[in-house]
Amino acid sequence: MRLGFANCGLAKAEPVADRFAARFRRWLELDYCAGMDYLRRNVEMRLRPDLLVPGVKTIVSLAMNFMPQSRQPAISLYAQGQDYHDVLRSRMRQLMQDMSLEGRCFVDSAPVLERYWAWRSGVGVFTQEGGFISVPGYGPTVFLGELFLLQEADHYDSPRPSKSPLEGDFASSPFFKGESERVRREPEGVLVCPALTPDGLDARRCISYLTIEHRGPLPDGLRLGPTFYGCDRCLRATPQFAEAQPTTEPAFQPSPSLLAMTPDDWPALTEEQYRLLFKGSAVKRAKYEGLMRNIRHWKTNHL
Ligand code: SF4
């Protein structure tokens, strides 16, 4: 697509199907959302698109490839370049303007079950490892955004067929992890992650959550890999990761100065360097204090 999207799909703006809604509620009851209290708010709105945007008829799910051409290993793949919220939002607004669409666009900015809608509209399939959405030809390294449109569509898409036994089941989503998935293969061996439970991803034990969203000290003994901002291990463990194609999108490439950082440079990172290095980057979510906390922990608890 001209605006850089890897795929898009259309779904009727109906309430989220009962079995998926029930699993989401269960996941919240178990406290697996940890400190992400915004997930506890507006639960009904998250499950009923018409409560979020009255009069919504169509949900368009859009995916954009973020796989960078090179990477700084200390930072998760998705955060190598510019903040995806800004990039996707501006492209989606452009799309709405070009096509005279009425409605609203969201990129992690409202109570929307984005992976559900990507699955429901046929944009991709759930991966069994980590419950990502994998787009055929691009793999699971995609950002998702949604348009909530007031117009009806002439045609709606269906979920894609898949060989996965979990196809069509939200058990494979990040919130709703399926059973027998605690151990999964990685190219270099076996990944065992205690955050992956039969009832979903327990954010309280997830390195990605802890190093990005969590405020306060990291748990004693938490073992980080080569990455101290986020964690790509379950993403890389998906068979579909082999489909990931480096994007030509300039916004998602790391800067030369980020690439040049070595493990020995990070502990001495000053606030001024941090501001320059991560200008316009999603890494700023952790703030300087949070990033330095991660770096200190990483230096002493590196796998
Ligand atoms: S992101 Fe890392 S810590 Fe979190 S579930 Fe995946 S492998 Fe486990």
Short mmCIF file of N, CA and C and ligand atoms in Angstrom, two decimals, residues 130 132 184 186 191-196 201-202 205-209 222 230-235, ligand 1:
data_model
loop_
_atom_site.label_atom_id
_atom_site.label_comp_id
_atom_site.label_asym_id
_atom_site.label_seq_id
_atom_site.Cartn_x
_atom_site.Cartn_y
_atom_site.Cartn_z
N GLY A 130 3.45 -16.66 22.27
CA GLY A 130 3.31 -15.25 22.59
C GLY A 130 2.01 -14.62 22.14
N PHE A 132 1.01 -13.39 19.26
CA PHE A 132 1.10 -12.23 18.39
C PHE A 132 0.18 -12.42 17.18
N ARG A 184 8.75 -23.40 24.90
CA ARG A 184 8.71 -23.26 23.44
C ARG A 184 10.12 -23.18 22.88
N GLU A 186 13.26 -22.01 20.63
CA GLU A 186 13.89 -20.87 19.98
C GLU A 186 14.96 -21.45 19.08
N LEU A 191 13.01 -22.08 25.13
CA LEU A 191 12.61 -20.92 25.91
C LEU A 191 11.58 -21.35 26.95
N VAL A 192 11.88 -21.11 28.19
CA VAL A 192 10.92 -21.36 29.26
C VAL A 192 10.61 -20.01 29.87
N CYS A 193 9.37 -19.61 29.82
CA CYS A 193 9.02 -18.30 30.36
C CYS A 193 7.90 -18.44 31.38
N PRO A 194 8.14 -18.08 32.63
CA PRO A 194 7.11 -18.23 33.65
C PRO A 194 5.94 -17.27 33.46
N ALA A 195 6.11 -16.27 32.58
CA ALA A 195 5.01 -15.32 32.37
C ALA A 195 3.89 -15.92 31.52
N LEU A 196 4.18 -17.02 30.82
CA LEU A 196 3.18 -17.62 29.95
C LEU A 196 2.45 -18.71 30.73
N LEU A 201 -1.00 -14.35 29.56
CA LEU A 201 0.32 -13.81 29.89
C LEU A 201 0.24 -13.05 31.22
N ASP A 202 1.02 -13.49 32.18
CA ASP A 202 1.05 -12.83 33.48
C ASP A 202 2.08 -11.70 33.42
N ARG A 205 5.17 -11.08 35.64
CA ARG A 205 6.42 -11.84 35.48
C ARG A 205 7.04 -11.68 34.09
N CYS A 206 6.51 -10.74 33.34
CA CYS A 206 6.97 -10.56 31.95
C CYS A 206 8.04 -9.45 31.89
N ILE A 207 9.17 -9.79 31.33
CA ILE A 207 10.30 -8.84 31.23
C ILE A 207 9.89 -7.61 30.42
N SER A 208 9.10 -7.82 29.41
CA SER A 208 8.69 -6.70 28.58
C SER A 208 7.90 -5.69 29.42
N TYR A 209 6.93 -6.19 30.15
CA TYR A 209 6.15 -5.30 31.03
C TYR A 209 7.06 -4.64 32.08
N LEU A 222 15.55 -11.19 38.62
CA LEU A 222 15.01 -11.18 37.25
C LEU A 222 16.18 -11.22 36.28
N GLY A 230 12.38 -4.03 26.97
CA GLY A 230 11.52 -5.00 26.29
C GLY A 230 12.15 -6.38 26.27
N CYS A 231 11.53 -7.28 25.53
CA CYS A 231 12.00 -8.67 25.45
C CYS A 231 11.42 -9.25 24.16
N ASP A 232 12.27 -9.75 23.32
CA ASP A 232 11.79 -10.28 22.02
C ASP A 232 11.80 -11.80 21.98
N ARG A 233 11.99 -12.45 23.13
CA ARG A 233 12.23 -13.89 23.07
C ARG A 233 11.02 -14.67 22.55
N CYS A 234 9.81 -14.36 23.03
CA CYS A 234 8.68 -15.15 22.53
C CYS A 234 8.31 -14.73 21.10
N LEU A 235 8.60 -13.49 20.73
CA LEU A 235 8.39 -13.07 19.34
C LEU A 235 9.28 -13.88 18.40
S1 SF4 B 1 8.10 -10.93 26.32
FE1 SF4 B 1 9.72 -12.21 27.25
S2 SF4 B 1 9.16 -12.33 29.42
FE2 SF4 B 1 7.33 -11.60 28.34
S3 SF4 B 1 6.17 -13.45 27.85
FE3 SF4 B 1 7.52 -13.11 26.07
S4 SF4 B 1 9.39 -14.32 26.52
FE4 SF4 B 1 8.24 -14.10 28.43
#
